[in-house]
Amino acid sequence: MRPTAVKHKGIGLGVAAWLLGLLFFLPIAWMVLTSLHSEPDAATNPPSWAASLTLDGYREFFGVGGGASPWPALINSTVASLASTLLVLLLAFPAAYALSIRPVKKWTDVLFFFLSTKMLPVVAGLLPLYLFAKNTGLLDNIWLLVVLYTSMNLPIAVWMMQSFLAEVPVAVIEAAHLDGARLPTVLARVVAPIAAPGIAATALICFIFSWNELLFARVLTGVVAETAPVFLTGFITSQGLFLAKVCAASLVISLPVLAAGFAAQDKLVQGLSLGAVK
Amino acid sequence: MTATTTAPRAATPVRIQGTPNARLRAWATRAPLLPALIFMIAVTQLPFVATLVISFFDWNSLYPDARAFAGFANYSEVLTDPDLRRSVWTTILLTVAVVLASLVLGLGLALLLDRRFRGRGIVRTLLIAPFLVVPVAAALLWKHVLYNPEYGLFNGLLHYVGGPQPDWISDTPLLAVEASLVWQWTPFMMLILLAGLQSRDQQQIEAARVDGASDWQIFRHLTLPHLRRYLELGALLGSIYIVQNFDAVFTITSGGLGTANLPYTVYQTFYQAHENGLASAAGVLVVIGSIIIATFALRVVSSLFREEVGRS
């Protein structure tokens, strides 16, 4: 009798997990359905489950029926996120190497300094950055965002990579040095290939955080350098007339992050926990 | 750590040449660290110093000629301003509520997902999704598609059971913001805790079970102590991001109805009220608060990473 009881409990908990999973996913499923409805069908109470489907919401979002095109904002976000991710990797990789494989003295202090900058609230430096940008003509310039996103993600990247690089066997590196390889060669040819999955996780997380960022972009960009999240803020006060368009916009702009996140679920866990979770 | 760095130096036969050589080597060791360090100091510390300086000036950017040294006047204004004091309280309430709720929910979900059942991979993917929606998009989803009193999904579902039709955002504004953030952050907590659960020592659990320990005893005395560092890590990372939350407050309520937290208030003070000095003073106070929290939090982290420190 006991094994059956255990089995029943197991099935019950499995069903509970499924129900909770569907409950958490429901808002997103509803967003997808709403994005595929016509505007009148999207804004009904009770909800219209079976209304006919249309791509009008997406056409509207891409500015087919007039209105601002989202392409400049999407391109800006892509440039800012990719460029800052690349810059983060270029700066964080050597730093993480110095902190993990050939530790400098007081290396934990240095690590803590990096993480402490993450605790310095963004708002604490926003005004001087705004004034600086205004006086140097860098306001509404995507490259200023690249620099700021780099500073936003660099501490996390150094922390993550430090723990990933710590897993590279020291003997392999020393052998390469003994063969006469110089540091840049060792980094590129020996360390990077071994730590590649960790570096990929770091890059993924930097990309997601840059893509999602709103406050810097909101304050420091305008017309030319507007990013995708800033473009979305245009919908904050929009009323029911644009519900399908709002949902289509939110889904399209979330798509790169959703795709990257689903493709690398395990890496995401390892990365987000700064490599402390193995 | 000391063994690897001092051993080759001790082996060098000529001591006189050893000193500049060692200095050179020390610099070679540090060099890869410098670009990142210099970059971080320039981009994060210099603006903060500027904020500190501006905080001592009476400076409204609409009246640039009236700029004058004000001493601590901005600080006393910030500390006596009821709106600002309220936003401090709001920030604390928002952060604590969201972090705790998403940790507890995340723990429950992680425990469920730790068991084998049909379609576990699919359920995990469904649960991760909320964390992967762009925060502004998630906030828009909650504001317009779920909370809207006339055509939102919540009232639509309530309609079927003949329930009330509340105006969620006006009736419970802070709770509305918190609920959307809990939805976004629970998956994150679940992921970290699930990784923690799967790194448990299975043999130890089997042994306890053979000895007749109940599920609750195993959870209380084996699982929970093991999860402690994962819970701490989740709480720390969650706090860092939720203390600074801007997107949800800005999108769902625009800081109205008592939901303005510190980041939103500072943003508003300089972006809309153009009070540069006042905003800077508020910013500096946010930093002081953060330093107090960070000092405490870093102690937690240093215990988290103690094992790794021991490694090298």
XYZ file of C-alpha atoms in Angstrom:
590
model
C 0.000 0.000 0.000
C 2.759 2.391 0.841
C 4.377 2.533 -2.635
C 0.995 3.375 -4.217
C 0.481 6.188 -1.721
C 3.908 7.578 -2.580
C 3.137 7.258 -6.281
C -0.154 9.111 -5.887
C 1.583 11.875 -4.017
C 4.180 12.013 -6.803
C 1.506 12.402 -9.463
C -0.281 15.026 -7.384
C 2.878 17.098 -7.045
C 3.582 16.734 -10.762
C 0.111 18.063 -11.538
C 0.655 20.920 -9.080
C 3.910 21.829 -10.833
C 2.164 21.822 -14.199
C -0.667 24.026 -12.898
C 1.747 26.548 -11.385
C 3.865 26.558 -14.531
C 0.800 27.299 -16.646
C -0.349 29.953 -14.160
C 2.988 31.785 -14.399
C 2.915 31.496 -18.176
C -0.716 32.622 -18.492
C 0.049 36.389 -18.738
C 2.502 35.718 -21.575
C 0.111 33.346 -23.356
C -2.584 35.989 -23.015
C -0.212 38.622 -24.379
C 0.451 36.423 -27.441
C -3.275 35.872 -28.002
C -4.086 39.577 -27.562
C -1.334 40.553 -30.013
C -3.071 38.370 -32.620
C -6.507 39.931 -32.161
C -8.000 42.965 -33.841
C -8.124 46.005 -31.546
C -11.892 45.743 -30.812
C -11.539 42.009 -30.033
C -8.534 42.660 -27.805
C -10.383 45.051 -25.497
C -13.427 43.116 -24.373
C -14.816 42.046 -21.024
C -15.329 39.111 -20.684
C -12.215 38.147 -22.689
C -12.707 37.021 -26.273
C -10.967 33.645 -26.446
C -12.230 32.529 -29.826
C -12.116 35.780 -31.817
C -10.523 35.487 -35.265
C -6.778 35.972 -35.486
C -5.000 38.730 -37.402
C -1.486 40.144 -37.767
C -2.776 43.732 -37.710
C -1.201 44.398 -34.310
C 2.224 43.543 -35.728
C 1.612 45.553 -38.915
C 0.626 48.544 -36.781
C 3.722 48.125 -34.604
C 6.056 48.103 -37.589
C 4.460 51.339 -38.721
C 2.782 49.922 -41.820
C -0.373 51.919 -41.159
C 1.557 55.112 -40.406
C 3.071 55.994 -37.029
C 6.690 55.791 -35.909
C 8.746 52.882 -37.216
C 10.402 50.835 -34.446
C 13.358 49.870 -36.644
C 15.719 52.706 -35.597
C 15.078 51.854 -31.932
C 15.599 48.124 -32.534
C 18.818 48.815 -34.423
C 20.045 51.156 -31.671
C 19.364 48.513 -29.026
C 21.171 45.881 -31.065
C 24.217 48.098 -31.581
C 24.344 49.247 -27.961
C 23.890 45.761 -26.518
C 26.320 43.963 -28.825
C 29.008 46.651 -28.674
C 28.898 46.948 -24.892
C 28.906 43.155 -24.478
C 32.017 42.962 -26.645
C 33.689 45.762 -24.690
C 32.790 44.094 -21.392
C 34.362 40.826 -22.527
C 37.535 42.574 -23.701
C 37.950 44.322 -20.340
C 36.678 41.582 -18.038
C 38.579 38.643 -19.490
C 42.113 39.855 -18.669
C 40.934 41.203 -15.318
C 39.313 37.893 -14.403
C 42.504 36.140 -15.488
C 44.588 38.305 -13.175
C 42.154 37.624 -10.340
C 41.793 33.892 -10.733
C 44.783 32.259 -12.355
C 47.651 34.399 -11.188
C 45.999 36.076 -8.201
C 47.263 39.561 -7.396
C 47.681 40.415 -3.739
C 44.448 41.302 -1.938
C 42.476 39.983 -4.876
C 39.292 39.572 -2.872
C 39.415 43.305 -2.072
C 39.547 44.043 -5.786
C 36.627 41.710 -6.437
C 34.623 43.387 -3.709
C 35.407 46.773 -5.189
C 33.944 45.612 -8.487
C 30.807 44.264 -6.872
C 30.416 47.345 -4.673
C 30.180 49.556 -7.775
C 27.133 47.457 -8.653
C 25.573 48.613 -5.391
C 26.190 52.253 -6.193
C 22.727 53.243 -7.388
C 22.516 54.337 -11.004
C 20.762 57.535 -9.944
C 23.809 58.612 -7.928
C 25.748 59.468 -11.082
C 22.951 60.181 -13.509
C 22.882 63.979 -13.223
C 26.631 64.592 -13.779
C 26.521 62.159 -16.700
C 23.595 64.073 -18.168
C 25.348 67.428 -17.723
C 28.576 65.997 -19.147
C 26.722 64.612 -22.166
C 24.896 67.888 -22.718
C 28.067 69.973 -22.583
C 30.098 67.693 -24.835
C 27.338 67.126 -27.383
C 27.135 63.426 -26.515
C 23.476 63.623 -25.570
C 21.350 61.368 -27.753
C 24.451 59.433 -28.825
C 24.348 55.643 -28.782
C 28.073 55.331 -27.966
C 27.596 57.024 -24.621
C 25.137 54.266 -23.765
C 27.700 51.681 -24.871
C 30.187 53.070 -22.337
C 27.589 53.212 -19.549
C 26.242 49.727 -20.238
C 29.807 48.472 -20.132
C 30.277 49.992 -16.684
C 26.925 48.530 -15.624
C 27.850 44.964 -16.625
C 31.603 44.898 -16.108
C 31.505 44.125 -12.351
C 29.126 41.191 -12.812
C 31.192 39.958 -15.754
C 34.453 40.092 -13.779
C 32.832 38.163 -10.932
C 31.358 35.523 -13.179
C 34.439 35.028 -15.318
C 36.679 34.924 -12.288
C 34.861 31.844 -11.061
C 34.742 30.266 -14.526
C 38.469 30.842 -15.132
C 39.297 29.416 -11.713
C 38.346 26.053 -13.189
C 41.039 26.188 -15.881
C 43.884 23.918 -14.725
C 46.926 26.006 -13.816
C 49.262 23.290 -15.120
C 47.994 23.784 -18.680
C 48.690 27.508 -18.517
C 52.136 27.040 -17.041
C 53.007 24.504 -19.713
C 52.060 27.047 -22.387
C 54.225 29.695 -20.683
C 57.157 27.282 -20.514
C 56.787 26.687 -24.254
C 57.503 30.387 -24.632
C 53.982 31.663 -25.304
C 53.322 35.242 -24.237
C 50.352 36.263 -22.126
C 48.010 37.435 -24.940
C 48.649 34.197 -26.828
C 48.017 32.111 -23.716
C 44.779 33.980 -23.079
C 43.512 33.615 -26.631
C 44.735 30.104 -27.441
C 44.681 28.262 -24.105
C 42.426 29.933 -21.534
C 39.618 31.207 -23.782
C 38.803 27.846 -25.428
C 38.630 26.037 -22.082
C 36.477 28.744 -20.486
C 34.321 29.242 -23.603
C 30.991 28.063 -22.080
C 31.476 30.400 -19.116
C 32.401 33.290 -21.388
C 29.278 32.602 -23.443
C 27.119 32.704 -20.294
C 28.696 35.999 -19.287
C 28.100 37.477 -22.721
C 24.486 36.332 -22.700
C 23.735 37.992 -19.381
C 25.481 41.244 -20.343
C 23.461 41.297 -23.562
C 20.168 40.757 -21.698
C 20.847 43.477 -19.113
C 21.915 45.990 -21.782
C 18.935 45.193 -23.966
C 16.550 45.649 -20.991
C 18.033 48.879 -19.596
C 15.683 51.860 -19.365
C 16.827 54.599 -16.974
C 20.094 55.631 -18.714
C 18.480 55.347 -22.132
C 15.463 57.358 -21.044
C 17.536 60.231 -19.650
C 20.428 60.289 -22.112
C 18.823 59.569 -25.467
C 16.138 61.322 -27.453
C 15.192 60.992 -31.071
C 18.300 59.622 -32.749
C 19.636 57.144 -30.203
C 16.323 55.979 -28.734
C 16.470 52.306 -27.681
C 13.717 49.673 -27.823
C 12.653 49.985 -24.140
C 12.415 53.783 -24.552
C 10.295 53.212 -27.658
C 8.015 51.011 -25.519
C 7.521 53.789 -22.951
C 5.552 55.554 -25.683
C 2.764 53.083 -24.872
C 2.572 53.858 -21.155
C -0.457 56.108 -21.387
C -2.047 54.537 -24.454
C -5.603 53.374 -23.941
C -7.497 50.242 -24.971
C -7.517 51.202 -28.632
C -3.929 50.004 -29.006
C -3.953 46.857 -26.882
C -3.006 44.467 -29.712
C -0.276 46.859 -30.834
C 1.093 47.131 -27.268
C 1.239 43.334 -26.993
C 2.840 42.920 -30.423
C 5.430 45.592 -29.553
C 6.217 44.019 -26.176
C 6.646 40.576 -27.726
C 8.815 41.688 -30.646
C 11.085 43.709 -28.365
C 11.344 40.840 -25.857
C 12.041 38.297 -28.582
C 15.872 38.489 -28.621
C 15.995 38.046 -24.835
C 13.388 35.261 -24.827
C 15.208 33.403 -27.589
C 18.630 33.772 -25.977
C 17.292 32.810 -22.555
C 15.416 29.718 -23.714
C 18.382 28.537 -25.768
C 20.750 28.743 -22.822
C 18.689 27.983 -19.711
C 21.430 26.119 -17.881
C 24.079 28.688 -18.685
C 21.716 31.361 -17.428
C 21.477 29.730 -13.999
C 25.215 29.353 -13.694
C 25.825 32.872 -14.884
C 23.192 34.651 -12.821
C 24.450 33.066 -9.654
C 27.901 34.505 -10.445
C 29.289 31.025 -10.875
C 28.792 30.288 -7.178
C 26.280 27.632 -8.139
C 27.970 24.733 -9.831
C 48.331 31.515 -3.439
C 51.466 32.566 -1.565
C 53.180 29.301 -2.388
C 52.904 29.759 -6.135
C 54.016 33.384 -6.189
C 56.956 33.182 -3.786
C 58.418 29.840 -4.812
C 60.035 30.915 -8.113
C 61.383 34.104 -6.534
C 63.104 32.137 -3.763
C 64.735 29.992 -6.417
C 66.352 32.999 -8.144
C 70.074 32.765 -7.310
C 71.076 36.462 -7.525
C 69.196 38.502 -4.922
C 70.219 41.975 -6.139
C 68.583 41.405 -9.507
C 65.601 39.878 -7.756
C 64.160 43.135 -6.470
C 63.484 45.012 -9.736
C 62.622 41.703 -11.346
C 60.002 40.955 -8.724
C 58.621 44.446 -9.051
C 58.369 43.971 -12.794
C 56.675 40.651 -12.318
C 54.231 42.126 -9.828
C 53.311 44.768 -12.399
C 52.953 42.142 -15.096
C 50.542 40.306 -12.827
C 48.507 43.415 -12.158
C 48.539 44.808 -15.683
C 45.608 42.760 -17.071
C 43.488 44.083 -14.228
C 44.207 47.750 -14.852
C 42.043 48.514 -17.919
C 38.922 47.221 -16.175
C 39.787 48.985 -12.904
C 40.552 52.329 -14.535
C 37.407 52.101 -16.644
C 35.222 51.406 -13.610
C 36.739 54.219 -11.557
C 36.368 56.715 -14.405
C 32.811 55.834 -15.330
C 31.260 55.169 -11.907
C 33.326 56.958 -9.259
C 33.969 60.280 -11.011
C 30.275 60.998 -11.662
C 29.550 60.204 -8.042
C 32.177 62.724 -6.893
C 30.501 65.265 -9.175
C 27.124 64.410 -7.627
C 28.662 64.983 -4.205
C 29.919 68.440 -5.253
C 26.617 69.457 -6.868
C 24.717 68.357 -3.767
C 26.205 71.337 -1.886
C 24.860 73.873 -4.396
C 21.509 75.518 -4.724
C 21.120 74.936 -8.434
C 17.967 74.826 -10.504
C 18.841 74.254 -14.152
C 16.008 76.585 -15.245
C 17.766 79.440 -13.388
C 21.446 78.690 -14.018
C 22.569 82.194 -12.962
C 21.185 81.759 -9.476
C 23.608 78.939 -8.687
C 25.094 79.379 -5.228
C 26.895 77.409 -2.561
C 24.293 76.144 -0.118
C 26.194 74.002 2.366
C 23.985 71.321 3.837
C 20.726 73.107 2.966
C 19.811 70.538 0.295
C 20.383 67.723 2.741
C 18.185 69.202 5.427
C 15.510 69.894 2.813
C 15.671 66.308 1.588
C 15.516 64.900 5.111
C 12.563 67.041 6.143
C 10.627 66.633 2.896
C 7.692 64.297 3.652
C 7.516 63.067 0.033
C 11.121 62.012 0.094
C 10.880 60.389 3.479
C 7.908 58.505 2.140
C 9.854 57.321 -0.893
C 12.546 55.924 1.422
C 9.853 53.898 3.166
C 8.337 52.855 -0.173
C 11.743 51.638 -1.390
C 12.240 49.511 1.723
C 8.706 48.107 1.569
C 8.925 47.333 -2.138
C 12.310 45.634 -1.899
C 11.605 43.552 1.203
C 8.156 42.443 0.006
C 9.281 41.495 -3.499
C 12.469 39.717 -2.414
C 10.745 37.724 0.333
C 7.684 36.781 -1.709
C 9.688 35.730 -4.747
C 12.134 33.749 -2.566
C 9.335 31.810 -0.858
C 7.462 31.190 -4.130
C 10.720 30.343 -5.891
C 11.586 27.835 -3.152
C 8.199 26.133 -3.483
C 8.524 25.908 -7.258
C 12.118 24.685 -7.043
C 11.062 21.909 -4.627
C 8.295 20.862 -7.035
C 10.614 20.938 -10.033
C 13.296 18.982 -8.207
C 11.058 15.908 -8.455
C 10.783 13.785 -11.566
C 7.520 14.106 -13.443
C 6.344 14.012 -17.022
C 7.158 17.197 -18.934
C 9.443 18.672 -16.283
C 11.569 20.396 -18.931
C 8.519 22.079 -20.430
C 7.288 23.302 -17.037
C 10.723 24.747 -16.289
C 10.710 26.577 -19.613
C 7.215 27.956 -18.919
C 8.354 29.165 -15.509
C 11.498 30.897 -16.785
C 9.567 32.912 -19.366
C 8.482 35.804 -17.076
C 12.118 36.579 -16.272
C 12.914 36.832 -19.991
C 10.356 39.510 -20.872
C 11.883 42.998 -21.182
C 10.979 44.761 -17.877
C 9.171 47.674 -19.559
C 7.203 45.193 -21.664
C 6.307 43.175 -18.557
C 5.176 46.342 -16.787
C 3.059 47.338 -19.811
C 1.544 43.856 -19.870
C 0.482 44.145 -16.242
C -0.709 47.739 -16.540
C -2.820 47.441 -19.683
C -3.511 43.783 -20.353
C -4.000 42.377 -16.857
C -4.904 45.215 -14.450
C -7.100 47.376 -16.658
C -10.490 47.637 -14.894
C -12.525 47.590 -18.116
C -10.906 44.994 -20.362
C -8.038 43.534 -18.323
C -7.681 39.759 -17.983
C -8.076 39.760 -14.183
C -11.469 41.445 -14.225
C -12.399 39.401 -17.277
C -11.821 36.207 -15.289
C -13.606 37.671 -12.258
C -16.524 38.446 -14.543
C -17.078 34.713 -15.150
C -17.514 34.012 -11.450
C -19.551 37.172 -10.939
C -16.868 38.679 -8.723
C -16.182 42.370 -8.111
C -14.435 44.484 -10.760
C -11.763 46.368 -8.825
C -9.527 49.041 -10.307
C -6.350 47.247 -9.254
C -3.843 50.042 -9.797
C -5.852 52.792 -8.055
C -7.093 50.564 -5.247
C -3.812 48.863 -4.312
C -1.077 50.708 -6.228
C 1.988 49.469 -4.353
C 0.696 45.910 -4.280
C 0.065 46.134 -8.028
C 3.700 47.101 -8.671
C 4.930 44.440 -6.246
C 2.842 41.673 -7.821
C 4.292 42.353 -11.266
C 7.836 42.328 -9.849
C 7.219 39.112 -7.898
C 6.022 37.521 -11.141
C 9.236 38.596 -12.891
C 11.653 37.663 -10.104
C 10.216 34.357 -8.841
C 11.691 32.455 -11.834
C 15.119 33.907 -11.052
C 14.942 32.722 -7.435
C 13.610 29.347 -8.613
C 16.556 28.878 -10.989
C 19.148 29.562 -8.300
C 17.400 27.385 -5.697
C 16.843 24.566 -8.192
C 20.564 24.510 -8.926
C 21.111 24.387 -5.167
C 18.712 21.467 -4.740
C 20.355 19.512 -7.522
C 23.788 19.905 -5.958
C 22.680 18.127 -2.756
C 24.437 14.995 -1.582
C 21.939 12.281 -2.589
C 23.687 9.540 -0.614
C 23.303 11.516 2.591
C 19.570 11.895 1.935
C 19.209 8.169 1.195
C 21.050 7.342 4.413
C 18.749 9.628 6.395
C 15.710 8.009 4.779
C 16.981 4.515 5.636
C 17.391 5.707 9.221
C 13.672 6.553 9.185
C 13.793 10.334 8.778
C 10.547 11.884 7.524
C 10.349 14.167 4.468
C 9.962 17.173 6.738
C 12.971 16.178 8.867
C 15.098 15.754 5.743
C 13.950 19.161 4.474
C 14.492 20.878 7.822
C 17.862 19.374 8.750
C 19.525 18.561 5.409
C 17.965 20.525 2.550
C 17.444 23.882 4.231
C 20.994 24.186 5.670
C 22.392 23.214 2.273
C 20.192 25.806 0.548
C 21.196 28.588 2.918
C 23.934 30.058 0.724
C 21.686 29.849 -2.326
C 18.901 31.654 -0.468
C 21.401 34.327 0.599
C 22.698 34.720 -2.926
C 19.172 35.062 -4.319
C 18.238 37.627 -1.664
C 21.405 39.656 -2.276
C 21.155 39.755 -6.075
C 17.414 40.354 -5.936
C 17.897 43.247 -3.512
C 20.577 44.886 -5.661
C 18.235 44.984 -8.642
C 14.919 45.696 -6.900
C 16.233 48.562 -4.707
C 17.132 50.267 -7.979
C 13.919 49.410 -9.768
C 12.764 52.163 -12.069
C 10.966 50.451 -14.950
C 7.958 49.042 -13.071
C 7.314 52.154 -10.963
C 7.751 54.444 -13.982
C 5.504 52.359 -16.242
C 2.695 51.112 -14.008
C 1.994 54.140 -11.794
C 4.463 56.827 -12.953
C 5.386 57.127 -9.304
C 1.883 58.203 -8.366
C -0.361 57.004 -5.524
C 2.506 56.619 -3.084
C 4.558 54.230 -5.192
C 7.474 56.592 -5.933
C 10.635 54.864 -4.777
C 14.012 56.587 -4.411
C 15.306 56.012 -7.949
C 12.061 57.406 -9.351
C 12.084 60.381 -6.958
C 15.667 61.313 -7.811
C 14.862 60.983 -11.525
C 11.851 63.234 -11.124
C 13.636 65.830 -9.004
C 16.187 66.606 -11.667
C 14.421 65.531 -14.859
C 11.106 67.246 -14.210
C 11.690 69.700 -11.345
C 15.210 70.580 -12.614
C 16.437 70.826 -9.018
C 20.003 69.662 -9.602
C 21.282 70.335 -6.085
C 18.336 68.717 -4.385
C 18.406 65.657 -6.647
C 22.121 65.228 -5.994
C 21.657 65.411 -2.243
C 18.936 62.777 -2.491
C 21.252 60.684 -4.664
C 24.043 60.933 -2.101
C 21.671 59.851 0.646
C 20.620 56.861 -1.462
C 24.290 55.962 -1.745
C 24.853 56.258 2.009
C 21.874 53.965 2.577
C 23.191 51.550 -0.013
C 26.636 51.524 1.591
C 25.086 50.532 4.896
C 23.165 47.709 3.228
C 26.169 46.767 1.076
C 28.509 46.504 4.067
C 26.130 44.015 5.569
C 25.495 42.264 2.259
C 29.178 41.950 1.359
C 29.723 40.085 4.601
C 27.118 37.613 3.413
C 28.834 37.335 0.053
C 32.262 36.894 1.586
C 30.920 33.933 3.535
C 29.434 32.691 0.286
C 32.770 32.765 -1.446
C 34.878 31.587 1.442
C 35.256 28.146 -0.074
C 36.583 29.638 -3.283
C 38.947 31.973 -1.473
C 40.411 28.938 0.228
C 40.975 27.320 -3.146
C 43.664 29.605 -4.492
